Short mmCIF file of C-alpha atoms in Angstrom, two decimals:
data_model
loop_
_atom_site.label_atom_id
_atom_site.label_comp_id
_atom_site.label_asym_id
_atom_site.label_seq_id
_atom_site.Cartn_x
_atom_site.Cartn_y
_atom_site.Cartn_z
CA UNK A 222 -94.08 -5.11 -3.22
CA UNK A 223 -94.90 -1.82 -1.06
CA UNK A 224 -96.62 0.28 -3.56
CA UNK A 225 -99.05 3.47 -2.78
CA UNK A 226 -101.54 4.47 -5.33
CA UNK A 227 -103.25 8.16 -5.32
CA UNK A 228 -106.52 8.33 -6.99
CA UNK A 229 -107.23 11.29 -8.93
CA UNK A 230 -104.04 11.74 -10.36
CA UNK A 231 -105.26 15.12 -10.78
CA UNK A 232 -108.18 17.11 -10.67
CA UNK A 233 -109.46 20.56 -11.37
CA UNK A 234 -112.15 22.43 -9.90
CA UNK A 235 -114.05 25.53 -9.12
CA UNK A 236 -113.38 27.65 -5.92
CA UNK A 237 -115.27 27.02 -3.12
CA UNK A 238 -115.81 23.57 -4.06
CA UNK A 239 -114.65 20.42 -2.20
CA UNK A 240 -112.34 17.75 -3.21
CA UNK A 241 -111.46 14.61 -1.67
CA UNK A 242 -108.31 12.40 -2.91
CA UNK A 243 -107.54 8.92 -2.16
CA UNK A 244 -104.57 7.19 -0.87
CA UNK A 245 -104.51 3.47 -0.95
CA UNK A 246 -101.89 0.74 -0.09
CA UNK A 247 -102.37 -2.00 -2.14
CA UNK A 248 -99.93 -4.95 -1.05
CA UNK A 249 -99.55 -3.86 2.82
CA UNK A 250 -101.19 -3.03 6.00
CA UNK A 251 -100.52 0.86 6.14
CA UNK A 252 -100.72 1.43 10.43
CA UNK A 253 -99.70 5.17 9.39
CA UNK A 254 -100.26 7.03 6.21
CA UNK A 255 -98.74 10.53 5.70
CA UNK A 256 -100.37 13.33 4.13
CA UNK A 257 -97.84 16.17 1.82
CA UNK A 258 -98.05 19.08 -0.72
CA UNK A 259 -95.43 20.33 -2.43
CA UNK A 260 -95.41 23.49 -4.75
CA UNK A 261 -93.29 23.95 -7.79
CA UNK A 262 -89.46 23.32 -7.42
CA UNK A 263 -90.01 22.87 -3.26
CA UNK A 264 -89.72 20.43 -1.12
CA UNK A 265 -92.04 18.10 0.88
CA UNK A 266 -94.59 19.80 3.59
CA UNK A 267 -95.79 17.37 5.69
CA UNK A 268 -99.16 18.27 6.17
CA UNK A 269 -100.63 15.73 8.64
CA UNK A 270 -100.05 12.23 10.09
CA UNK A 271 -102.70 9.84 10.75
CA UNK A 272 -103.31 6.38 12.22
CA UNK A 273 -105.46 3.59 11.41
CA UNK A 274 -109.03 4.52 14.10
CA UNK A 275 -107.27 7.65 15.08
CA UNK A 276 -107.62 11.09 14.36
CA UNK A 277 -105.06 12.93 12.50
CA UNK A 278 -102.10 14.80 13.81
CA UNK A 279 -101.52 17.67 12.23
CA UNK A 280 -98.10 19.85 11.66
CA UNK A 281 -97.80 23.14 13.14
CA UNK A 282 -100.16 25.97 10.71
CA UNK A 283 -102.07 23.61 8.94
CA UNK A 284 -105.86 24.12 9.19
CA UNK A 285 -107.39 20.75 10.31
CA UNK A 286 -111.19 22.14 9.29
CA UNK A 287 -110.04 23.04 5.82
CA UNK A 288 -107.65 19.90 5.17
CA UNK A 289 -110.21 16.60 6.04
CA UNK A 290 -108.10 13.48 6.64
CA UNK A 291 -109.81 10.05 7.55
CA UNK A 292 -107.63 7.07 8.01
CA UNK A 293 -110.69 4.50 8.14
CA UNK A 294 -108.59 1.60 7.33
CA UNK A 295 -105.44 -0.44 7.02
CA UNK A 296 -105.19 0.61 3.29
CA UNK A 297 -106.92 3.82 2.39
CA UNK A 298 -106.83 7.29 3.77
CA UNK A 299 -108.22 10.00 2.68
CA UNK A 300 -107.78 14.15 2.40
CA UNK A 301 -110.47 16.08 1.42
CA UNK A 302 -109.36 19.97 0.83
CA UNK A 303 -112.74 21.83 1.93
CA UNK A 304 -113.59 25.06 0.15
CA UNK A 305 -110.97 25.22 -2.30
CA UNK A 306 -109.40 28.19 -3.23
CA UNK A 307 -106.75 29.11 -5.95
CA UNK A 308 -103.89 29.19 -3.19
CA UNK A 309 -104.81 25.49 -2.15
CA UNK A 310 -103.41 24.76 -6.20
CA UNK A 311 -100.50 22.38 -4.63
CA UNK A 312 -99.40 18.98 -5.52
CA UNK A 313 -100.70 16.82 -2.57
CA UNK A 314 -98.69 13.53 -1.99
CA UNK A 315 -99.56 10.39 0.41
CA UNK A 316 -97.33 8.27 1.77
CA UNK A 317 -97.74 4.97 4.01
CA UNK A 318 -95.60 2.80 6.68
CA UNK A 319 -96.12 -0.34 8.16
CA UNK A 320 -94.91 0.05 12.07
CA UNK A 321 -94.12 -3.22 11.80
CA UNK A 322 -91.90 -3.34 8.84
CA UNK A 323 -89.52 -0.44 9.22
CA UNK A 324 -88.91 3.51 9.15
CA UNK A 325 -89.33 3.48 5.48
CA UNK A 326 -92.00 5.52 3.81
CA UNK A 327 -93.65 4.33 -0.12
CA UNK A 328 -94.89 7.39 -1.56
CA UNK A 329 -97.72 7.67 -3.87
CA UNK A 330 -97.76 9.44 -7.44
CA UNK A 331 -99.38 12.15 -6.09
CA UNK A 332 -102.41 14.36 -7.46
CA UNK A 333 -102.13 17.80 -8.97
CA UNK A 334 -105.30 19.90 -7.92
CA UNK A 335 -105.74 23.29 -9.43
CA UNK A 336 -108.31 25.46 -8.36
CA UNK A 337 -110.01 27.61 -10.71
CA UNK B 53 -87.84 24.33 10.76
CA UNK B 54 -87.29 21.03 11.08
CA UNK B 55 -86.05 21.20 7.86
CA UNK B 56 -83.27 20.01 6.18
CA UNK B 57 -81.58 22.00 3.17
CA UNK B 58 -79.68 20.57 -0.04
CA UNK B 59 -76.55 22.05 -1.38
CA UNK B 60 -76.11 22.60 -4.27
CA UNK B 61 -79.62 23.27 -4.82
CA UNK B 62 -78.62 21.88 -8.67
CA UNK B 63 -75.86 19.86 -10.23
CA UNK B 64 -75.39 19.65 -13.73
CA UNK B 65 -73.09 16.97 -14.51
CA UNK B 66 -71.80 14.60 -17.51
CA UNK B 67 -72.12 10.82 -17.38
CA UNK B 68 -69.94 8.72 -15.74
CA UNK B 69 -68.81 11.60 -13.04
CA UNK B 70 -70.00 11.30 -9.71
CA UNK B 71 -72.43 13.45 -7.93
CA UNK B 72 -72.09 14.62 -4.66
CA UNK B 73 -75.34 16.11 -2.48
CA UNK B 74 -74.64 17.05 0.74
CA UNK B 75 -77.74 17.68 3.81
CA UNK B 76 -77.61 19.38 6.93
CA UNK B 77 -80.43 19.65 9.30
CA UNK B 78 -81.23 21.11 13.06
CA UNK B 79 -83.04 18.56 15.06
CA UNK B 80 -82.05 15.33 16.79
CA UNK B 81 -82.46 12.61 14.88
CA UNK B 82 -83.20 8.84 14.64
CA UNK B 83 -82.14 8.05 11.48
CA UNK B 84 -82.15 10.10 7.66
CA UNK B 85 -83.31 9.05 4.44
CA UNK B 86 -82.89 10.03 0.28
CA UNK B 87 -85.58 9.92 -1.58
CA UNK B 88 -85.46 10.57 -6.09
CA UNK B 89 -88.18 11.87 -7.62
CA UNK B 90 -88.90 11.96 -10.88
CA UNK B 91 -90.37 15.32 -12.70
CA UNK B 92 -94.55 15.30 -11.31
CA UNK B 93 -93.94 12.19 -9.86
CA UNK B 94 -93.75 10.74 -6.56
CA UNK B 95 -90.31 10.09 -3.67
CA UNK B 96 -88.71 6.54 -4.20
CA UNK B 97 -86.91 5.26 -1.51
CA UNK B 98 -83.30 5.11 -1.81
CA UNK B 99 -81.12 4.30 1.28
CA UNK B 100 -81.85 5.13 5.12
CA UNK B 101 -78.93 5.47 7.85
CA UNK B 102 -79.92 4.95 10.57
CA UNK B 103 -78.58 7.76 13.61
CA UNK B 104 -75.54 5.42 15.03
CA UNK B 105 -74.74 4.60 11.84
CA UNK B 106 -71.38 6.60 9.69
CA UNK B 107 -71.80 5.42 6.27
CA UNK B 108 -74.09 2.87 3.73
CA UNK B 109 -73.70 1.54 0.68
CA UNK B 110 -76.24 0.57 -2.10
CA UNK B 111 -75.04 -0.23 -5.60
CA UNK B 112 -73.68 3.23 -7.09
CA UNK B 113 -75.00 4.58 -4.52
CA UNK B 114 -72.52 5.73 -1.01
CA UNK B 115 -74.68 7.55 2.12
CA UNK B 116 -72.70 9.14 5.37
CA UNK B 117 -74.06 10.52 8.41
CA UNK B 118 -72.29 13.25 10.61
CA UNK B 119 -74.42 13.67 13.73
CA UNK B 120 -72.09 16.12 15.45
CA UNK B 121 -72.19 18.23 12.45
CA UNK B 122 -75.76 17.43 11.69
CA UNK B 123 -75.22 16.44 8.09
CA UNK B 124 -75.08 13.75 5.79
CA UNK B 125 -74.05 13.37 2.31
CA UNK B 126 -75.08 11.05 -0.80
CA UNK B 127 -72.46 10.40 -3.45
CA UNK B 128 -73.59 8.41 -6.80
CA UNK B 129 -71.15 7.49 -8.69
CA UNK B 130 -70.78 6.97 -12.60
CA UNK B 131 -73.94 8.37 -12.88
CA UNK B 132 -75.93 7.87 -15.41
CA UNK B 133 -78.47 10.22 -17.54
CA UNK B 134 -81.45 8.28 -15.97
CA UNK B 135 -80.18 9.55 -12.64
CA UNK B 136 -81.28 12.95 -13.53
CA UNK B 137 -84.21 13.76 -10.99
CA UNK B 138 -84.35 15.85 -7.83
CA UNK B 139 -82.91 14.52 -4.32
CA UNK B 140 -84.22 14.75 -1.08
CA UNK B 141 -83.20 13.90 2.19
CA UNK B 142 -85.81 13.61 4.98
CA UNK B 143 -84.88 13.47 8.54
CA UNK B 144 -86.80 10.96 10.90
CA UNK B 145 -87.29 12.96 14.67
CA UNK B 146 -85.70 10.94 17.78
CA UNK B 147 -88.26 9.90 20.09
CA UNK B 148 -90.82 9.65 18.05
CA UNK B 149 -92.83 6.78 17.29
CA UNK B 150 -94.95 7.69 14.37
CA UNK B 151 -92.56 7.83 11.93
CA UNK B 152 -92.77 11.51 11.00
CA UNK B 153 -89.82 12.80 8.13
CA UNK B 154 -89.17 16.31 7.61
CA UNK B 155 -87.61 16.94 4.15
CA UNK B 156 -84.75 19.21 3.08
CA UNK B 157 -85.90 21.98 0.06
CA UNK B 158 -83.76 19.26 -2.29
CA UNK B 159 -81.31 19.13 -5.05
CA UNK B 160 -81.92 19.22 -8.86
CA UNK B 161 -79.60 16.79 -10.41
CA UNK B 162 -79.25 16.88 -14.69
CA UNK B 163 -76.82 14.05 -15.92
CA UNK B 164 -75.75 14.85 -19.88
CA UNK B 165 -75.00 11.75 -22.35
#
């Protein structure tokens, strides 16, 4: 149980285009989802927290117009990187939590974004 | 920064030896969690310890928490080559209902057969 999927697992795009990444909880209701980015050999940086049906809460320094997050249902959250640039290239990881089931977060396998 | 710091950054041991990783943090926490990440993959939850707990065990894992020193340690006993991975501590902020976690920089553990 507690499986989180991400799609796509990797994507290459041209500078200036937008990319959407999906995060799904497959066997539980994710009342809260989190988006992280990770640079090579570095830690996970929390970007934003989203609760189903409400606006995402962004961490300081994260541009909300650049990284659009939608948590439309209890099993799906999307992250759209708008007008991507090479510096947006990174590993993006989502996690999900069922608020009624404890503090543990369940992580997706990550999406490798490369912007040319 | 709310992020923790792991120590050491890299650890290389032989199979059968014990591996100890330390984590220090700066804020008041509700809980501290340890995660494992294999290269280029997502994270796997290992163990959670609440702020009112001092020690917790799970299989070959032993976690301690000292809130007065704002530090935690993860001990892996009788390590195996399959334990090779990056290990991260993550702190859950006190007073938050969102359950946000802030991750440390991680320890890269290599276990040689």
